[in-house]
Coordinates of C-alpha atoms in Angstrom, one line a residue:
G24 CA -25.7 -21.0 37.0
S25 CA -22.3 -20.9 35.4
F26 CA -21.3 -21.8 31.9
V27 CA -18.2 -23.7 30.8
V28 CA -16.8 -23.1 27.3
T29 CA -13.6 -24.9 26.4
Y30 CA -11.4 -24.4 23.3
D31 CA -8.5 -26.3 21.8
S32 CA -8.8 -29.2 24.3
P33 CA -12.3 -30.4 25.2
L34 CA -13.4 -32.1 28.4
V35 CA -13.5 -35.8 28.1
N36 CA -17.1 -36.3 29.2
G37 CA -18.6 -33.2 27.6
K38 CA -21.8 -32.0 29.1
D39 CA -21.5 -34.7 31.8
A40 CA -18.4 -32.9 33.0
G41 CA -20.2 -29.5 32.9
E42 CA -19.0 -28.4 29.5
S43 CA -21.6 -26.2 27.7
F44 CA -19.8 -26.6 24.4
H45 CA -16.3 -26.8 22.9
V46 CA -14.8 -24.4 20.4
A47 CA -12.5 -26.4 18.1
P48 CA -9.9 -24.8 15.7
V49 CA -10.5 -27.4 13.0
D50 CA -12.0 -30.7 12.4
F51 CA -9.2 -32.8 13.9
E52 CA -10.5 -35.9 12.1
K53 CA -8.9 -34.3 9.0
T54 CA -5.4 -33.8 10.6
G55 CA -4.2 -37.1 9.3
E56 CA -5.4 -36.3 5.8
V57 CA -3.7 -32.9 5.9
M58 CA -0.4 -34.4 6.9
A59 CA -0.7 -37.1 4.3
D60 CA -1.4 -34.5 1.6
M61 CA 1.7 -32.4 2.6
A62 CA 3.9 -35.6 2.5
L63 CA 2.6 -36.3 -1.0
S64 CA 3.3 -32.7 -2.1
I65 CA 6.8 -32.5 -0.6
L66 CA 8.1 -36.0 -1.5
G67 CA 6.1 -36.4 -4.7
D68 CA 7.9 -33.4 -6.2
N69 CA 11.3 -35.0 -5.4
G70 CA 10.9 -38.5 -6.8
G71 CA 9.4 -40.0 -3.6
G72 CA 11.0 -41.2 -0.4
D73 CA 10.2 -42.4 3.1
F74 CA 9.0 -40.4 6.0
V75 CA 8.6 -40.9 9.7
V76 CA 6.4 -39.3 12.4
M77 CA 7.9 -37.8 15.5
A78 CA 5.3 -37.1 18.2
S79 CA 5.7 -35.4 21.6
S80 CA 4.9 -38.5 23.8
R81 CA 3.2 -41.9 23.7
N82 CA 0.5 -40.5 26.0
A83 CA -0.6 -37.6 23.8
A84 CA -4.0 -38.9 23.0
N85 CA -4.8 -36.3 20.3
Q86 CA -1.5 -36.8 18.5
N87 CA -2.0 -40.6 18.6
R88 CA -5.4 -40.2 16.9
W89 CA -3.9 -37.9 14.2
I90 CA -1.1 -40.4 13.6
Q91 CA -3.6 -43.2 13.3
A92 CA -5.7 -41.1 10.9
L93 CA -2.6 -40.5 8.8
K94 CA -1.9 -44.2 8.5
D95 CA -5.5 -45.0 7.7
F96 CA -5.6 -42.3 5.0
I97 CA -2.4 -43.6 3.3
R98 CA -3.7 -47.2 3.5
L99 CA -7.0 -46.0 1.9
H100 CA -5.1 -44.3 -0.9
N101 CA -2.3 -46.8 -1.1
E102 CA -2.2 -46.8 -4.9
T103 CA -1.5 -43.1 -5.1
Y104 CA 1.3 -43.2 -2.6
T105 CA 2.8 -46.3 -4.0
K106 CA 2.8 -44.8 -7.5
A107 CA 4.6 -41.7 -6.0
K108 CA 7.1 -44.0 -4.3
I109 CA 6.2 -42.6 -0.9
K110 CA 6.3 -44.8 2.2
L111 CA 5.4 -44.1 5.8
V112 CA 7.8 -45.8 8.2
E113 CA 5.6 -47.8 10.6
D114 CA 7.6 -46.8 13.7
T115 CA 6.8 -43.6 15.5
F116 CA 9.6 -41.7 17.3
Y117 CA 9.4 -39.8 20.5
P118 CA 11.9 -37.4 22.1
D119 CA 13.4 -38.4 25.5
E120 CA 12.2 -35.0 26.9
D121 CA 9.2 -33.0 25.7
N122 CA 11.1 -29.8 25.1
A123 CA 13.1 -28.1 22.3
E124 CA 16.4 -29.8 23.2
G125 CA 14.7 -33.2 23.3
Y126 CA 13.2 -32.7 19.8
K127 CA 16.5 -31.5 18.4
K128 CA 18.4 -34.5 19.8
K129 CA 15.8 -36.9 18.5
T130 CA 15.8 -35.2 15.0
L131 CA 19.6 -35.8 14.7
E132 CA 19.2 -39.4 15.8
I133 CA 16.6 -40.0 13.1
F134 CA 18.9 -38.5 10.6
Q135 CA 21.6 -41.0 11.6
L136 CA 19.2 -43.8 10.8
K137 CA 19.3 -42.6 7.2
E138 CA 23.1 -42.3 7.3
N139 CA 23.7 -45.8 8.7
G140 CA 21.4 -47.4 6.2
T141 CA 18.5 -48.3 8.5
Y142 CA 16.1 -46.1 6.4
P143 CA 18.2 -45.1 3.4
E144 CA 15.3 -43.5 1.6
L145 CA 14.2 -41.4 4.6
S146 CA 13.7 -37.8 3.5
L147 CA 11.0 -36.3 5.7
I148 CA 10.1 -36.0 9.4
M149 CA 6.4 -35.3 10.1
V150 CA 5.8 -33.6 13.4
P151 CA 2.2 -33.1 14.7
S152 CA 3.3 -30.6 17.3
T153 CA 4.1 -26.9 16.8
S154 CA 7.0 -26.8 19.3
G155 CA 8.4 -30.1 18.0
A156 CA 8.3 -29.0 14.3
A157 CA 10.1 -25.8 15.1
A158 CA 12.8 -27.5 17.1
A159 CA 13.3 -30.2 14.4
A160 CA 13.6 -27.6 11.7
T161 CA 16.1 -25.6 13.7
A162 CA 18.2 -28.8 14.3
L163 CA 18.4 -29.4 10.6
L164 CA 19.1 -25.8 9.7
D165 CA 21.8 -25.4 12.3
N166 CA 23.6 -28.5 11.1
D167 CA 23.2 -27.8 7.3
L168 CA 21.1 -30.9 6.7
C169 CA 18.2 -29.2 4.9
D170 CA 19.3 -30.6 1.5
E171 CA 19.0 -34.2 2.8
M172 CA 16.1 -34.0 5.2
K173 CA 12.9 -32.0 5.4
V174 CA 10.4 -31.2 8.2
S175 CA 6.6 -30.8 8.0
G176 CA 3.6 -31.1 10.2
L177 CA 1.9 -28.6 12.4
G178 CA 3.8 -25.4 12.9
F179 CA 3.5 -21.8 14.0
P180 CA 4.5 -19.4 11.2
P181 CA 7.0 -17.1 13.1
E182 CA 8.7 -20.2 14.5
M183 CA 9.0 -21.8 11.1
L184 CA 9.9 -18.7 9.1
R185 CA 13.7 -18.9 9.2
A186 CA 13.8 -22.6 8.4
S187 CA 11.4 -22.0 5.5
V188 CA 13.0 -19.1 3.8
E189 CA 16.7 -19.6 4.6
G190 CA 17.4 -23.2 4.3
G191 CA 14.3 -24.6 2.7
C192 CA 14.0 -27.1 5.6
V193 CA 10.2 -26.7 5.8
P194 CA 8.6 -26.8 2.3
Q195 CA 5.1 -27.0 3.8
F196 CA 3.4 -27.0 7.2
A197 CA -0.1 -26.4 8.4
L198 CA -2.0 -24.9 11.4
W199 CA -5.2 -23.1 12.3
D200 CA -5.5 -19.4 13.2
N201 CA -5.0 -19.2 17.0
L202 CA -6.1 -15.6 17.2
N203 CA -9.4 -16.3 15.4
L204 CA -9.9 -19.4 17.7
G205 CA -9.8 -17.1 20.7
Y206 CA -11.9 -14.6 18.9
L207 CA -14.6 -17.2 18.2
A208 CA -14.5 -18.5 21.8
Y209 CA -15.0 -15.0 23.1
Y210 CA -18.0 -14.4 21.0
A211 CA -19.5 -17.8 21.7
S212 CA -19.0 -17.3 25.5
H213 CA -20.5 -13.8 25.4
Q214 CA -23.6 -14.9 23.6
L215 CA -24.1 -17.9 25.9
A216 CA -23.7 -15.7 29.0
T217 CA -26.1 -13.0 27.8
G218 CA -28.8 -15.5 26.8
R219 CA -28.6 -14.9 23.0
V220 CA -28.0 -18.7 22.6
E221 CA -28.9 -21.6 24.9
G222 CA -26.2 -24.0 23.9
I223 CA -28.3 -26.5 21.9
I224 CA -27.7 -28.3 18.6
G225 CA -28.5 -26.2 15.6
E226 CA -28.1 -22.7 17.2
T227 CA -26.1 -20.2 15.3
I228 CA -23.3 -18.1 16.8
S229 CA -22.6 -14.7 15.3
A230 CA -18.8 -14.2 15.4
G231 CA -18.2 -10.7 14.1
S232 CA -15.8 -10.6 11.2
L233 CA -15.7 -14.4 11.2
G234 CA -19.3 -14.6 10.2
T235 CA -21.5 -17.3 11.8
R236 CA -20.8 -20.7 13.1
Q237 CA -23.3 -23.5 14.1
I238 CA -23.4 -25.6 17.3
E239 CA -23.2 -29.2 16.3
S240 CA -23.0 -32.7 17.8
R241 CA -19.7 -34.6 17.5
Q242 CA -19.5 -38.1 16.0
G243 CA -17.9 -40.4 18.5
R244 CA -18.4 -38.1 21.5
K245 CA -21.6 -38.7 23.4
N246 CA -23.3 -35.7 25.0
A247 CA -20.8 -33.2 23.6
L248 CA -21.4 -30.1 21.5
W249 CA -18.8 -28.4 19.2
I250 CA -18.3 -25.2 17.3
T251 CA -15.6 -25.5 14.6
L252 CA -13.6 -22.5 13.5
G253 CA -12.7 -23.6 10.0
E254 CA -10.2 -25.5 7.9
F255 CA -6.5 -26.0 8.2
T256 CA -4.3 -23.3 6.6
T257 CA -1.3 -24.7 4.7
Y258 CA 1.9 -22.5 4.7
D259 CA 4.8 -22.5 2.3
E260 CA 7.3 -19.9 1.1
S261 CA 4.6 -17.9 -0.6
N262 CA 2.6 -17.0 2.5
V263 CA 4.7 -17.8 5.6
G264 CA 6.3 -14.4 5.5
T265 CA 3.0 -12.6 5.5
A266 CA 1.5 -14.8 8.2
S267 CA 4.6 -14.2 10.3
F268 CA 4.4 -10.5 9.8
I269 CA 0.8 -10.4 11.1
E270 CA 1.7 -12.5 14.1
C271 CA 4.8 -10.4 14.9
T272 CA 2.8 -7.2 14.8
R273 CA 0.9 -8.6 17.8
G274 CA 4.1 -8.9 19.8
I275 CA 4.7 -12.7 19.2
C276 CA 8.2 -12.2 17.9
D277 CA 9.6 -9.8 20.5
D278 CA 11.0 -12.4 22.8
K279 CA 12.1 -14.9 20.2
E280 CA 15.7 -15.9 19.7
D281 CA 15.5 -14.9 16.0
T282 CA 14.5 -11.3 16.7
E283 CA 17.4 -9.9 14.6
F284 CA 16.5 -12.3 11.8
F285 CA 12.8 -11.1 11.9
K286 CA 14.0 -7.5 11.8
K287 CA 16.2 -7.9 8.8
Y288 CA 13.7 -10.2 7.0
F289 CA 10.8 -7.8 7.3
Q290 CA 12.8 -4.7 6.5
D291 CA 14.0 -6.4 3.3
K292 CA 10.6 -7.9 2.4
Y293 CA 8.7 -4.6 3.0
K294 CA 11.3 -2.3 1.5
S295 CA 11.7 -0.3 4.7
K296 CA 14.9 1.4 3.7
A297 CA 13.5 2.5 0.3
L298 CA 10.3 3.7 2.0
A299 CA 12.3 5.8 4.4
I300 CA 14.7 7.4 1.8
I301 CA 12.4 8.0 -1.2
P302 CA 10.0 10.5 0.5
K303 CA 13.0 12.6 1.7
V304 CA 13.8 13.3 -2.0
T305 CA 10.3 13.7 -3.3
G306 CA 9.2 15.5 -0.2
M307 CA 12.0 18.1 -0.4
T308 CA 11.3 18.5 -4.1
S309 CA 7.7 19.3 -3.5
F310 CA 8.5 21.6 -0.6
L311 CA 10.9 23.7 -2.7
F312 CA 8.5 24.0 -5.6
S313 CA 5.5 24.9 -3.4
L314 CA 7.7 27.5 -1.7
L315 CA 8.8 28.9 -5.1
L316 CA 5.2 29.0 -6.3
A317 CA 3.9 30.8 -3.2
S318 CA 6.8 33.3 -3.4
Y319 CA 6.2 33.9 -7.1
I320 CA 2.5 34.7 -6.6
L321 CA 3.1 36.9 -3.5
S322 CA 5.9 38.9 -5.2
S323 CA 3.4 40.5 -7.6
K324 CA 0.6 42.7 -6.4
K325 CA -1.5 41.8 -9.4
R326 CA -1.1 38.0 -8.8
R327 CA -1.7 38.1 -5.1
S328 CA -4.8 40.3 -5.4
S329 CA -6.6 37.8 -7.6
V330 CA -8.9 35.1 -6.1
F331 CA -7.1 32.5 -8.2
G332 CA -3.7 33.6 -6.9
R333 CA -4.8 33.5 -3.3
I334 CA -6.3 30.0 -3.7
M335 CA -3.0 28.8 -5.2
V336 CA -1.1 30.3 -2.2
G337 CA -3.4 28.5 0.2
L338 CA -2.9 25.2 -1.8
S339 CA 0.9 25.8 -1.8
I340 CA 1.1 26.5 2.0
S341 CA -0.9 23.3 2.7
D342 CA 1.5 21.3 0.6
L343 CA 4.4 22.9 2.6
F344 CA 3.1 21.3 5.7
S345 CA 2.6 17.8 4.2
S346 CA 5.7 17.7 2.0
A347 CA 7.9 18.8 5.0
M348 CA 6.5 16.0 7.1
M349 CA 7.1 13.5 4.2
F350 CA 10.7 14.7 4.0
L351 CA 11.1 13.8 7.7
S352 CA 9.7 10.4 6.9
T353 CA 10.7 7.8 9.6
W354 CA 12.9 10.2 11.7
P355 CA 10.1 11.2 14.1
M356 CA 8.9 7.6 14.6
R357 CA 9.2 6.1 18.0
T358 CA 12.2 3.8 18.3
D359 CA 10.4 1.2 20.3
T360 CA 8.2 0.1 17.5
W361 CA 8.1 -3.7 17.1
L362 CA 11.3 -5.1 15.7
Q363 CA 12.2 -1.5 14.5
L364 CA 10.6 -2.3 11.2
H365 CA 10.8 1.4 10.1
W366 CA 14.3 2.0 9.0
G367 CA 15.8 5.2 10.4
A368 CA 13.3 5.7 13.3
A369 CA 14.8 8.0 15.9
G370 CA 11.9 9.8 17.6
T371 CA 9.4 9.4 20.4
T372 CA 5.6 9.2 20.8
E373 CA 5.5 13.0 21.0
T374 CA 7.5 13.6 17.8
C375 CA 5.4 11.0 16.0
S376 CA 2.2 12.7 17.1
A377 CA 3.6 16.1 16.0
Q378 CA 4.4 14.7 12.5
G379 CA 0.9 13.2 12.3
F380 CA -0.7 16.4 13.3
F381 CA 1.0 18.6 10.7
L382 CA 0.7 15.9 8.0
Q383 CA -3.1 15.6 8.6
L384 CA -3.4 19.4 8.6
G385 CA -1.6 19.7 5.2
L386 CA -3.3 16.8 3.5
C387 CA -6.8 17.8 4.6
T388 CA -6.5 21.5 3.8
A389 CA -4.9 20.7 0.4
T390 CA -7.8 18.4 -0.5
F391 CA -10.3 21.1 0.2
Y392 CA -8.3 23.8 -1.6
Q393 CA -8.2 21.5 -4.6
A394 CA -12.0 21.3 -4.5
T395 CA -12.1 25.1 -4.1
L396 CA -9.8 25.6 -7.1
L397 CA -12.1 23.6 -9.2
L398 CA -15.1 25.5 -7.8
Y399 CA -13.4 28.8 -9.0
Y400 CA -13.0 27.4 -12.5
F401 CA -16.7 26.2 -12.4
L402 CA -17.9 29.7 -11.4
T403 CA -15.7 31.4 -14.0
I404 CA -16.6 29.3 -17.0
V405 CA -20.0 27.7 -16.4
K406 CA -21.6 30.4 -14.3
E407 CA -19.7 33.2 -16.0
K408 CA -19.1 35.0 -12.7
R409 CA -16.8 38.0 -12.8
E410 CA -13.9 38.4 -10.4
S411 CA -15.7 41.0 -8.3
Q412 CA -18.6 38.6 -7.8
I413 CA -16.5 35.7 -6.8
K414 CA -14.6 37.8 -4.2
K415 CA -17.7 38.2 -2.2
W416 CA -17.5 34.5 -1.4
E417 CA -13.8 34.2 -1.2
I418 CA -13.6 34.1 2.6
F419 CA -15.4 30.7 2.5
F420 CA -12.8 29.5 0.0
H421 CA -10.2 29.7 2.8
L422 CA -12.3 29.3 6.0
V423 CA -13.7 25.9 5.1
P424 CA -10.3 24.2 4.2
C425 CA -8.5 25.7 7.2
S426 CA -11.4 24.9 9.7
V427 CA -11.8 21.3 8.6
G428 CA -8.1 20.7 8.4
L429 CA -7.4 22.2 11.8
G430 CA -10.4 20.4 13.4
T431 CA -9.5 17.0 12.2
S432 CA -5.9 17.5 13.1
I433 CA -6.7 18.5 16.7
S434 CA -9.2 15.6 17.0
G435 CA -6.5 13.1 15.9
L436 CA -4.2 14.5 18.5
V437 CA -6.8 14.2 21.3
L438 CA -7.8 10.7 20.2
K439 CA -4.2 9.5 20.1
L440 CA -4.5 8.5 16.4
Y441 CA -1.1 9.5 15.2
N442 CA 1.2 6.4 15.1
P443 CA 3.7 4.8 12.8
I444 CA 2.0 3.4 9.7
S445 CA 2.8 -0.3 9.4
R446 CA 3.5 -0.2 5.6
G447 CA 4.4 3.5 5.3
S448 CA 7.2 5.9 6.0
V449 CA 5.4 8.5 8.2
C450 CA 3.4 8.8 11.4
W451 CA -0.3 9.4 10.6
I452 CA -3.7 8.0 11.6
S453 CA -2.9 4.4 12.4
E454 CA -3.5 1.8 15.1
Y455 CA -0.7 0.7 17.3
P456 CA 0.4 -2.1 17.3
A457 CA -0.4 -2.7 13.7
Y458 CA -3.6 -4.6 13.0
C459 CA -4.5 -4.6 16.7
S460 CA -8.2 -3.9 15.9
Q461 CA -8.4 -7.4 14.4
S462 CA -7.3 -9.1 17.6
L463 CA -8.9 -9.4 21.0
D464 CA -6.2 -7.3 22.6
A465 CA -7.1 -3.6 22.8
C466 CA -5.0 -1.2 20.8
K467 CA -2.6 0.8 22.9
R468 CA -3.2 3.8 20.6
G469 CA -5.3 4.6 17.6
Q470 CA -8.4 2.5 18.3
N471 CA -10.6 2.4 15.2
A472 CA -7.9 4.2 13.2
T473 CA -9.0 2.7 9.9
A474 CA -12.5 4.3 10.3
Y475 CA -10.9 7.6 11.2
Q476 CA -8.6 7.5 8.2
W477 CA -11.7 7.5 6.0
W478 CA -13.8 10.0 7.9
F479 CA -10.9 12.4 8.4
L480 CA -9.4 12.3 4.9
Y481 CA -10.3 9.6 2.4
V482 CA -14.0 10.4 2.3
F483 CA -13.1 14.0 1.4
V484 CA -10.6 12.7 -1.2
C485 CA -13.3 10.5 -2.8
L486 CA -15.8 13.4 -2.7
T487 CA -13.2 15.6 -4.4
F488 CA -12.8 13.1 -7.2
L489 CA -16.5 12.9 -7.6
W490 CA -16.7 16.7 -7.7
L491 CA -13.8 16.7 -10.2
V492 CA -15.8 14.4 -12.6
I493 CA -19.0 16.4 -12.3
A494 CA -17.3 19.9 -12.6
M495 CA -15.0 19.0 -15.5
T496 CA -17.9 17.4 -17.4
T497 CA -20.0 20.5 -17.0
I498 CA -17.1 22.8 -17.8
F499 CA -16.3 21.1 -21.1
C500 CA -20.0 20.9 -22.1
K501 CA -20.1 24.7 -21.5
V502 CA -16.9 25.2 -23.5
R503 CA -18.2 23.1 -26.4
G504 CA -21.3 25.2 -26.6
V505 CA -19.2 28.4 -26.6
E506 CA -17.0 27.1 -29.4
R507 CA -20.1 26.2 -31.5
K508 CA -21.4 29.7 -31.2
A509 CA -18.0 31.1 -32.1
R510 CA -17.8 29.0 -35.3
R511 CA -21.3 29.9 -36.2
Y512 CA -20.9 33.7 -36.0
S513 CA -17.3 34.4 -36.4
H514 CA -16.0 31.3 -38.3
S515 CA -13.4 30.9 -35.6
N516 CA -12.4 27.8 -33.7
S517 CA -10.5 29.8 -31.0
S518 CA -11.9 30.2 -27.5
N519 CA -10.4 31.6 -24.4
S520 CA -12.8 29.4 -22.4
H521 CA -11.2 26.3 -23.9
E522 CA -7.8 27.3 -22.7
V523 CA -9.1 28.0 -19.2
A524 CA -10.9 24.7 -19.2
M525 CA -7.7 22.9 -20.2
Q526 CA -5.8 24.6 -17.3
A527 CA -8.5 23.3 -14.9
L528 CA -8.2 19.8 -16.3
F529 CA -4.4 19.9 -15.8
F530 CA -4.8 20.9 -12.2
C531 CA -7.2 18.0 -11.7
V532 CA -4.6 15.6 -13.2
A533 CA -2.0 17.1 -10.9
Y534 CA -4.2 16.3 -8.0
S535 CA -5.1 12.8 -9.2
I536 CA -1.6 11.5 -9.9
P537 CA -0.4 11.6 -6.2
W538 CA -3.8 11.0 -4.5
I539 CA -5.4 8.1 -6.4
W540 CA -3.1 5.4 -4.9
A541 CA -3.5 6.0 -1.1
P542 CA -7.2 5.1 -0.8
I543 CA -6.6 2.0 -2.8
Q544 CA -3.8 0.9 -0.5
A545 CA -5.9 1.7 2.6
G546 CA -8.7 -0.5 1.2
I547 CA -6.6 -3.6 0.7
D548 CA -4.1 -3.3 3.6
T549 CA -6.1 -5.4 6.1
A550 CA -4.9 -8.5 7.9
D551 CA -7.8 -10.6 6.6
L552 CA -7.1 -9.7 2.9
I553 CA -3.3 -9.8 2.8
F554 CA -3.4 -13.1 4.7
T555 CA -6.0 -14.9 2.6
R556 CA -4.7 -13.5 -0.7
P557 CA -0.9 -13.4 -1.0
N558 CA -1.2 -11.2 -4.1
A559 CA -2.8 -8.5 -2.0
D560 CA 0.3 -8.4 0.2
D561 CA 2.5 -7.9 -2.9
A562 CA 0.1 -5.2 -4.1
V563 CA 0.5 -3.4 -0.8
I564 CA 4.3 -3.4 -1.1
A565 CA 4.1 -2.1 -4.7
L566 CA 1.6 0.6 -3.7
S567 CA 3.8 1.7 -0.8
I568 CA 6.6 2.4 -3.2
V569 CA 4.3 4.2 -5.6
N570 CA 3.0 6.3 -2.8
A571 CA 6.5 7.1 -1.5
V572 CA 7.4 8.4 -5.0
L573 CA 4.2 10.2 -6.1
F574 CA 2.3 11.2 -2.9
P575 CA 4.8 13.9 -1.8
L576 CA 5.0 15.5 -5.2
Q577 CA 1.7 17.4 -5.1
G578 CA 3.5 20.8 -4.9
F579 CA 5.8 20.0 -7.8
F580 CA 2.9 19.1 -10.1
N581 CA 1.0 22.2 -9.1
F582 CA 4.0 24.3 -10.0
L583 CA 4.3 22.8 -13.4
V584 CA 0.6 23.3 -14.2
Y585 CA 0.6 26.9 -12.9
L586 CA 3.5 27.7 -15.3
R587 CA 2.1 25.8 -18.2
P588 CA 0.3 28.9 -19.8
R589 CA 3.5 30.9 -19.5
Y590 CA 5.6 28.1 -21.0
A591 CA 3.1 28.0 -23.9
Q592 CA 3.5 31.7 -24.5
V593 CA 7.2 31.5 -24.5
T594 CA 7.2 28.5 -26.9
S595 CA 4.7 30.3 -29.2
W596 CA 7.0 33.4 -29.3
L597 CA 10.0 31.3 -30.1
S598 CA 8.1 29.5 -32.8
D599 CA 7.1 32.8 -34.3
L600 CA 10.6 34.1 -34.1
R601 CA 11.9 30.9 -36.0
V602 CA 9.3 31.5 -38.7
V603 CA 10.4 35.1 -39.2
V604 CA 14.1 34.2 -39.3
A605 CA 13.4 31.5 -41.8
V606 CA 11.4 33.9 -44.1
R607 CA 14.3 36.4 -43.8
D608 CA 16.9 33.8 -44.8
F609 CA 14.8 32.6 -47.6
G610 CA 14.3 36.1 -49.0
L611 CA 18.0 36.9 -48.8
K612 CA 18.8 33.6 -50.6
M613 CA 16.4 34.3 -53.4
K614 CA 17.7 37.8 -53.8
N615 CA 21.3 36.6 -54.0
S616 CA 20.4 33.9 -56.5
S617 CA 18.4 36.1 -58.9
P618 CA 19.4 36.3 -62.7
K619 CA 20.1 40.0 -62.5
K620 CA 22.6 39.5 -59.6
Q621 CA 24.2 36.6 -61.5
S622 CA 24.6 38.8 -64.7
E623 CA 26.2 41.6 -62.7
D624 CA 28.6 39.1 -61.1
V625 CA 29.7 37.9 -64.6
T626 CA 30.2 41.4 -66.1
S627 CA 31.8 42.9 -63.1
S628 CA 33.9 40.3 -61.4
E629 CA 36.0 42.7 -59.4
G630 CA 33.1 45.1 -58.6
N631 CA 33.2 48.5 -57.1
Q632 CA 33.8 48.8 -53.3
T633 CA 31.4 51.6 -53.0
D634 CA 28.6 49.6 -54.7
A635 CA 29.4 46.6 -52.4
D636 CA 29.1 48.8 -49.3
A637 CA 25.7 50.0 -50.6
V638 CA 24.5 46.5 -51.0
V639 CA 25.6 45.6 -47.4
R640 CA 23.8 48.7 -46.1
E641 CA 20.7 47.7 -48.1
D642 CA 20.8 44.2 -46.7
N643 CA 21.2 45.5 -43.2
H644 CA 18.3 47.8 -43.7
E645 CA 16.2 44.8 -44.8
N646 CA 17.3 42.8 -41.8
E647 CA 16.3 45.6 -39.4
K648 CA 12.8 45.6 -41.0
V649 CA 12.4 41.9 -40.5
I650 CA 13.5 42.1 -36.8
D651 CA 11.1 45.0 -36.3
V652 CA 8.3 42.9 -37.6
A653 CA 9.3 40.0 -35.3
E654 CA 9.3 42.3 -32.3
A655 CA 6.0 43.7 -33.2
E656 CA 4.5 40.2 -33.6
A657 CA 5.9 39.1 -30.3
K658 CA 4.5 42.1 -28.5
L659 CA 1.1 41.5 -30.2

């Protein structure tokens, strides 16, 4: 036989009408309570006032039940509302036509009742209809009446966004998650059709990311079974922007009248312009320093013939790919992305895929080269391997990074994984449209992109961090043992191994500074998390800016660390030179201030020119000796 699963609106006679069960978004018996709470919150913060209800029609049975529940709840808690000076007008208002224009007209008529003194304390219109609430809010906003009248009720976030954030017409409204409602209905229908459930009271429905729901009977409805999605979600200025963003990524906002408003609002909220410009500066900086470092190593036969030098060249070339793509930032992105959220996008799907390919190649190979660099230090210090021994394995130092990097890059191209990152400034592994994997609609591109992000890069990054901790701990334990032996037998605290270990540590720090933030952002940038926790959305925005600044600078940090020993040598030479010059000046001063010299000055005030010349020659001779000593010490 066939099965009938309804959602949003149930069949009146339940099972008698052939309904297997009904999937409800919320417990509608609580709708009146939710509206009453919002009225208390809005009016209670402003010294009280009256409010009216505007429903879609007198024949809307569900809205009539909610309105009655609202009245019953206020009557039950009369003391609370009386104390807050809040009163519900007994009359319910209905538009002449159940459409946007009808709601707008009726909203302005209700406002006139306040102006003419019929309801002088009227301050709020409660609308238990999403289309009606949006139209009422628009009417107040367009006529600059938001300071004198507010709207609340049931509303859809994108439709209420402009009135909420621009004019403050809608301090609060509530609704359920329509997407998750369809998601639950899909799972319930599938499990009923496949025989996993029979559709009887007490059975449990497994609903994927939503968890489980139970089939229940419904009080007041005979022979009817229900599955309830959850509770109402209350929206205000703190979360309406995030909720609208998630809905708009699913294409909800594309055909709205306020498309230009959405575009500007989201570009400002998510710092799109900054995210497009910053990587151009930091990416070019890293590119130039990586190019300079590679050129410096390759220009010397001694430097390019060492294993360390060639590893650094490989690391620098990897960064050239990634930093160049970061410099391009939003330019290669397709221009038909929703609402053109990415500022400066001027490309196509093909240019976006090319950017993602080379970015993945650079990032993946750089991660493996960093692990290889640490392996080189580990073999040199801990295992005490000579250069000639390490060279036997050098081919793998380059083969593994290049093979894995090229393999994952090509795989991403074949799987169509390279798309604009919703909160970033480049094309890389991402689903399109954003957050499409969390909806019932199939992703156009980049299916399961989040999983591929981790398997193609972030797992390697986390393993590199783990290897970093293990290797550096082992290295410093080894160095500590070497220094103990040095102090025991030679009474010296110096150790070449210590300096090499410090250089390895600095390379690890240079890798960690840019890389530690990206996996954190990937972990929290999910629709479920940023929607349920507004602070998570703010954290994603902040991390996006941090990544735009630091992530492209890997080559710059590598350059600084590579030159650190040379800088230390130069500063040491300058310090020694300053000491020698100070000693020389002190010696000359002491000589000129000696008693013998003072006595000669008293007895021979005019002096002999020949003797003076002799003193000058002697001083010059002493100066030459001091300089010779300084040069010798510098060479040593």
